[in-house]
Amino acid sequence: MSETITRIHLASSVGKQVDVSVAESAKMVDAIFEEMSVGLKKDEVVKIPFFGSFYVRKKSQRMGRNPKTKVDAVIEPRNAVSFYASNKLKAKINNKKD
């Protein structure tokens, strides 16, 4: 596995591409993530063309077990964010022409 791309790395890269300061591009990146979070909280699908879609999956209550103590426990229902990669992104990471 290689290095992790962080928020600051994204901001720096965006800043260079659009010729603005890292501080300004960090605000842009933060605004994008905030808008995505708001949409997901409203149970909306966040679809980014040629990249993929983020969506909320509803996970129902289920029984689980603590692996250390072997005690059964109820896992409460919750929401989980899932990502579905677009075919273009899949092709790109697999070095295939689209």
Short mmCIF file of N, CA and C in Angstrom, two decimals:
data_model
loop_
_atom_site.label_atom_id
_atom_site.label_comp_id
_atom_site.label_asym_id
_atom_site.label_seq_id
_atom_site.Cartn_x
_atom_site.Cartn_y
_atom_site.Cartn_z
N MET A 1 0.84 -1.18 0.00
CA MET A 1 0.00 0.00 0.00
C MET A 1 0.88 1.25 0.00
N SER A 2 0.44 2.29 -0.67
CA SER A 2 1.24 3.50 -0.75
C SER A 2 0.74 4.56 0.23
N GLU A 3 1.17 5.79 0.02
CA GLU A 3 0.84 6.85 0.95
C GLU A 3 -0.65 7.17 0.94
N THR A 4 -1.12 7.79 2.00
CA THR A 4 -2.52 8.18 2.14
C THR A 4 -2.70 9.60 1.63
N ILE A 5 -3.74 9.83 0.86
CA ILE A 5 -4.06 11.18 0.40
C ILE A 5 -4.95 11.82 1.45
N THR A 6 -4.48 12.90 2.05
CA THR A 6 -5.21 13.57 3.12
C THR A 6 -5.94 14.81 2.59
N ARG A 7 -6.73 15.41 3.46
CA ARG A 7 -7.44 16.64 3.12
C ARG A 7 -6.46 17.73 2.70
N ILE A 8 -5.37 17.87 3.44
CA ILE A 8 -4.37 18.89 3.12
C ILE A 8 -3.70 18.59 1.77
N HIS A 9 -3.43 17.32 1.50
CA HIS A 9 -2.86 16.95 0.20
C HIS A 9 -3.81 17.35 -0.92
N LEU A 10 -5.10 17.07 -0.74
CA LEU A 10 -6.09 17.45 -1.75
C LEU A 10 -6.12 18.96 -1.92
N ALA A 11 -6.13 19.69 -0.80
CA ALA A 11 -6.18 21.15 -0.86
C ALA A 11 -4.96 21.71 -1.58
N SER A 12 -3.81 21.17 -1.30
CA SER A 12 -2.58 21.63 -1.94
C SER A 12 -2.63 21.37 -3.45
N SER A 13 -3.07 20.20 -3.83
CA SER A 13 -3.16 19.83 -5.25
C SER A 13 -4.17 20.71 -5.98
N VAL A 14 -5.33 20.91 -5.37
CA VAL A 14 -6.37 21.77 -5.98
C VAL A 14 -5.85 23.19 -6.08
N GLY A 15 -5.19 23.68 -5.04
CA GLY A 15 -4.65 25.04 -5.05
C GLY A 15 -3.69 25.27 -6.20
N LYS A 16 -2.83 24.30 -6.45
CA LYS A 16 -1.88 24.42 -7.56
C LYS A 16 -2.60 24.43 -8.91
N GLN A 17 -3.64 23.61 -9.04
CA GLN A 17 -4.34 23.50 -10.32
C GLN A 17 -5.16 24.73 -10.65
N VAL A 18 -5.74 25.38 -9.63
CA VAL A 18 -6.59 26.55 -9.89
C VAL A 18 -5.90 27.85 -9.49
N ASP A 19 -4.63 27.76 -9.12
CA ASP A 19 -3.80 28.91 -8.80
C ASP A 19 -4.37 29.77 -7.67
N VAL A 20 -4.67 29.11 -6.55
CA VAL A 20 -5.08 29.82 -5.33
C VAL A 20 -4.23 29.29 -4.18
N SER A 21 -4.28 29.98 -3.05
CA SER A 21 -3.49 29.57 -1.89
C SER A 21 -4.03 28.25 -1.32
N VAL A 22 -3.19 27.60 -0.55
CA VAL A 22 -3.60 26.35 0.09
C VAL A 22 -4.76 26.62 1.05
N ALA A 23 -4.74 27.77 1.73
CA ALA A 23 -5.82 28.11 2.66
C ALA A 23 -7.15 28.23 1.92
N GLU A 24 -7.14 28.90 0.77
CA GLU A 24 -8.36 29.04 -0.02
C GLU A 24 -8.84 27.70 -0.57
N SER A 25 -7.91 26.92 -1.08
CA SER A 25 -8.30 25.62 -1.63
C SER A 25 -8.76 24.68 -0.52
N ALA A 26 -8.20 24.82 0.69
CA ALA A 26 -8.67 24.01 1.83
C ALA A 26 -10.12 24.34 2.15
N LYS A 27 -10.49 25.62 2.04
CA LYS A 27 -11.89 26.01 2.25
C LYS A 27 -12.79 25.36 1.20
N MET A 28 -12.31 25.30 -0.04
CA MET A 28 -13.08 24.66 -1.11
C MET A 28 -13.28 23.18 -0.83
N VAL A 29 -12.19 22.51 -0.47
CA VAL A 29 -12.26 21.08 -0.19
C VAL A 29 -13.20 20.82 0.99
N ASP A 30 -13.07 21.64 2.05
CA ASP A 30 -13.95 21.49 3.22
C ASP A 30 -15.41 21.71 2.84
N ALA A 31 -15.67 22.70 1.97
CA ALA A 31 -17.04 22.97 1.54
C ALA A 31 -17.62 21.78 0.77
N ILE A 32 -16.80 21.17 -0.07
CA ILE A 32 -17.26 19.99 -0.82
C ILE A 32 -17.59 18.85 0.13
N PHE A 33 -16.70 18.57 1.08
CA PHE A 33 -16.96 17.49 2.03
C PHE A 33 -18.19 17.79 2.89
N GLU A 34 -18.36 19.05 3.28
CA GLU A 34 -19.53 19.43 4.08
C GLU A 34 -20.81 19.21 3.29
N GLU A 35 -20.81 19.62 2.04
CA GLU A 35 -21.99 19.44 1.19
C GLU A 35 -22.30 17.96 1.00
N MET A 36 -21.28 17.15 0.83
CA MET A 36 -21.47 15.70 0.71
C MET A 36 -22.07 15.14 1.99
N SER A 37 -21.56 15.57 3.14
CA SER A 37 -22.05 15.09 4.43
C SER A 37 -23.50 15.47 4.65
N VAL A 38 -23.85 16.70 4.29
CA VAL A 38 -25.24 17.16 4.45
C VAL A 38 -26.16 16.32 3.57
N GLY A 39 -25.76 16.07 2.34
CA GLY A 39 -26.57 15.24 1.45
C GLY A 39 -26.75 13.83 1.98
N LEU A 40 -25.68 13.23 2.45
CA LEU A 40 -25.77 11.87 2.99
C LEU A 40 -26.64 11.84 4.24
N LYS A 41 -26.55 12.87 5.07
CA LYS A 41 -27.37 12.92 6.27
C LYS A 41 -28.86 12.98 5.91
N LYS A 42 -29.18 13.60 4.77
CA LYS A 42 -30.56 13.67 4.29
C LYS A 42 -30.95 12.40 3.53
N ASP A 43 -30.07 11.40 3.55
CA ASP A 43 -30.30 10.13 2.86
C ASP A 43 -30.30 10.28 1.34
N GLU A 44 -29.56 11.26 0.85
CA GLU A 44 -29.42 11.47 -0.58
C GLU A 44 -28.19 10.72 -1.08
N VAL A 45 -28.20 10.37 -2.35
CA VAL A 45 -27.03 9.75 -2.98
C VAL A 45 -26.14 10.88 -3.49
N VAL A 46 -24.85 10.80 -3.19
CA VAL A 46 -23.89 11.78 -3.70
C VAL A 46 -23.20 11.13 -4.89
N LYS A 47 -23.56 11.61 -6.08
CA LYS A 47 -23.07 11.01 -7.31
C LYS A 47 -22.06 11.95 -7.97
N ILE A 48 -20.85 11.47 -8.18
CA ILE A 48 -19.80 12.24 -8.83
C ILE A 48 -19.48 11.54 -10.15
N PRO A 49 -19.87 12.17 -11.27
CA PRO A 49 -19.66 11.53 -12.57
C PRO A 49 -18.21 11.12 -12.80
N PHE A 50 -18.03 9.97 -13.40
CA PHE A 50 -16.72 9.38 -13.73
C PHE A 50 -15.91 9.00 -12.49
N PHE A 51 -16.50 9.12 -11.30
CA PHE A 51 -15.80 8.74 -10.07
C PHE A 51 -16.59 7.66 -9.33
N GLY A 52 -17.81 8.00 -8.92
CA GLY A 52 -18.63 7.01 -8.22
C GLY A 52 -19.73 7.66 -7.42
N SER A 53 -20.40 6.84 -6.61
CA SER A 53 -21.53 7.30 -5.81
C SER A 53 -21.34 6.89 -4.36
N PHE A 54 -21.65 7.83 -3.47
CA PHE A 54 -21.68 7.56 -2.04
C PHE A 54 -23.15 7.48 -1.64
N TYR A 55 -23.50 6.51 -0.82
CA TYR A 55 -24.88 6.38 -0.38
C TYR A 55 -24.91 5.82 1.03
N VAL A 56 -26.07 5.99 1.69
CA VAL A 56 -26.24 5.53 3.06
C VAL A 56 -26.96 4.18 3.04
N ARG A 57 -26.38 3.23 3.73
CA ARG A 57 -27.02 1.92 3.90
C ARG A 57 -27.57 1.84 5.32
N LYS A 58 -28.78 1.37 5.44
CA LYS A 58 -29.39 1.17 6.76
C LYS A 58 -29.01 -0.22 7.24
N LYS A 59 -28.38 -0.28 8.39
CA LYS A 59 -28.03 -1.57 8.97
C LYS A 59 -28.99 -1.83 10.13
N SER A 60 -29.63 -2.97 10.11
CA SER A 60 -30.60 -3.28 11.15
C SER A 60 -29.92 -3.86 12.39
N GLN A 61 -30.69 -3.93 13.44
CA GLN A 61 -30.18 -4.49 14.70
C GLN A 61 -29.84 -5.96 14.50
N ARG A 62 -28.77 -6.39 15.14
CA ARG A 62 -28.39 -7.80 15.04
C ARG A 62 -27.62 -8.21 16.28
N MET A 63 -27.45 -9.49 16.41
CA MET A 63 -26.67 -10.01 17.53
C MET A 63 -25.21 -10.13 17.11
N GLY A 64 -24.34 -9.78 18.03
CA GLY A 64 -22.91 -9.91 17.80
C GLY A 64 -22.27 -10.55 19.02
N ARG A 65 -20.98 -10.71 18.96
CA ARG A 65 -20.28 -11.34 20.08
C ARG A 65 -18.95 -10.62 20.28
N ASN A 66 -18.64 -10.29 21.53
CA ASN A 66 -17.35 -9.70 21.86
C ASN A 66 -16.29 -10.78 21.65
N PRO A 67 -15.34 -10.56 20.74
CA PRO A 67 -14.36 -11.61 20.46
C PRO A 67 -13.44 -11.95 21.63
N LYS A 68 -13.23 -11.00 22.52
CA LYS A 68 -12.35 -11.27 23.67
C LYS A 68 -13.07 -12.04 24.77
N THR A 69 -14.29 -11.57 25.12
CA THR A 69 -15.00 -12.17 26.25
C THR A 69 -15.99 -13.25 25.83
N LYS A 70 -16.29 -13.33 24.54
CA LYS A 70 -17.26 -14.28 23.98
C LYS A 70 -18.69 -14.03 24.48
N VAL A 71 -18.95 -12.83 25.01
CA VAL A 71 -20.28 -12.48 25.51
C VAL A 71 -21.11 -11.95 24.34
N ASP A 72 -22.35 -12.47 24.22
CA ASP A 72 -23.27 -11.99 23.18
C ASP A 72 -23.69 -10.56 23.51
N ALA A 73 -23.87 -9.76 22.46
CA ALA A 73 -24.29 -8.38 22.64
C ALA A 73 -25.15 -7.96 21.45
N VAL A 74 -26.07 -7.05 21.72
CA VAL A 74 -26.92 -6.52 20.67
C VAL A 74 -26.18 -5.37 19.99
N ILE A 75 -26.10 -5.42 18.67
CA ILE A 75 -25.52 -4.33 17.90
C ILE A 75 -26.70 -3.50 17.40
N GLU A 76 -26.75 -2.26 17.84
CA GLU A 76 -27.88 -1.38 17.54
C GLU A 76 -27.94 -1.04 16.04
N PRO A 77 -29.15 -0.72 15.56
CA PRO A 77 -29.27 -0.32 14.16
C PRO A 77 -28.50 0.98 13.92
N ARG A 78 -27.95 1.11 12.71
CA ARG A 78 -27.17 2.31 12.42
C ARG A 78 -27.11 2.52 10.91
N ASN A 79 -26.61 3.67 10.54
CA ASN A 79 -26.40 3.98 9.13
C ASN A 79 -24.91 3.84 8.82
N ALA A 80 -24.61 3.37 7.63
CA ALA A 80 -23.23 3.24 7.18
C ALA A 80 -23.11 3.86 5.79
N VAL A 81 -22.00 4.53 5.54
CA VAL A 81 -21.76 5.12 4.23
C VAL A 81 -21.05 4.09 3.36
N SER A 82 -21.56 3.91 2.16
CA SER A 82 -20.96 2.99 1.20
C SER A 82 -20.58 3.76 -0.06
N PHE A 83 -19.64 3.21 -0.79
CA PHE A 83 -19.18 3.83 -2.03
C PHE A 83 -19.25 2.81 -3.14
N TYR A 84 -19.78 3.24 -4.27
CA TYR A 84 -19.83 2.40 -5.46
C TYR A 84 -19.02 3.11 -6.54
N ALA A 85 -17.92 2.52 -6.96
CA ALA A 85 -17.05 3.12 -7.96
C ALA A 85 -17.67 3.04 -9.35
N SER A 86 -17.48 4.10 -10.13
CA SER A 86 -17.98 4.11 -11.51
C SER A 86 -17.12 3.18 -12.37
N ASN A 87 -17.67 2.79 -13.50
CA ASN A 87 -16.91 1.94 -14.42
C ASN A 87 -15.66 2.66 -14.93
N LYS A 88 -15.75 3.97 -15.12
CA LYS A 88 -14.59 4.74 -15.59
C LYS A 88 -13.48 4.71 -14.55
N LEU A 89 -13.82 4.86 -13.27
CA LEU A 89 -12.80 4.81 -12.21
C LEU A 89 -12.19 3.42 -12.12
N LYS A 90 -13.03 2.40 -12.21
CA LYS A 90 -12.52 1.02 -12.17
C LYS A 90 -11.55 0.78 -13.31
N ALA A 91 -11.91 1.24 -14.50
CA ALA A 91 -11.03 1.07 -15.65
C ALA A 91 -9.72 1.83 -15.46
N LYS A 92 -9.81 3.02 -14.91
CA LYS A 92 -8.62 3.84 -14.72
C LYS A 92 -7.64 3.20 -13.74
N ILE A 93 -8.15 2.68 -12.63
CA ILE A 93 -7.24 2.08 -11.64
C ILE A 93 -6.69 0.74 -12.11
N ASN A 94 -7.36 0.14 -13.10
CA ASN A 94 -6.87 -1.12 -13.66
C ASN A 94 -6.13 -0.91 -14.97
N ASN A 95 -5.76 0.34 -15.26
CA ASN A 95 -4.99 0.71 -16.46
C ASN A 95 -5.63 0.24 -17.75
N LYS A 96 -6.95 0.34 -17.81
CA LYS A 96 -7.65 -0.04 -19.03
C LYS A 96 -8.12 1.23 -19.73
N LYS A 97 -8.11 1.20 -21.06
CA LYS A 97 -8.63 2.35 -21.81
C LYS A 97 -10.14 2.30 -21.77
N ASP A 98 -10.73 3.50 -21.73
CA ASP A 98 -12.18 3.58 -21.68
C ASP A 98 -12.76 4.12 -22.96
#
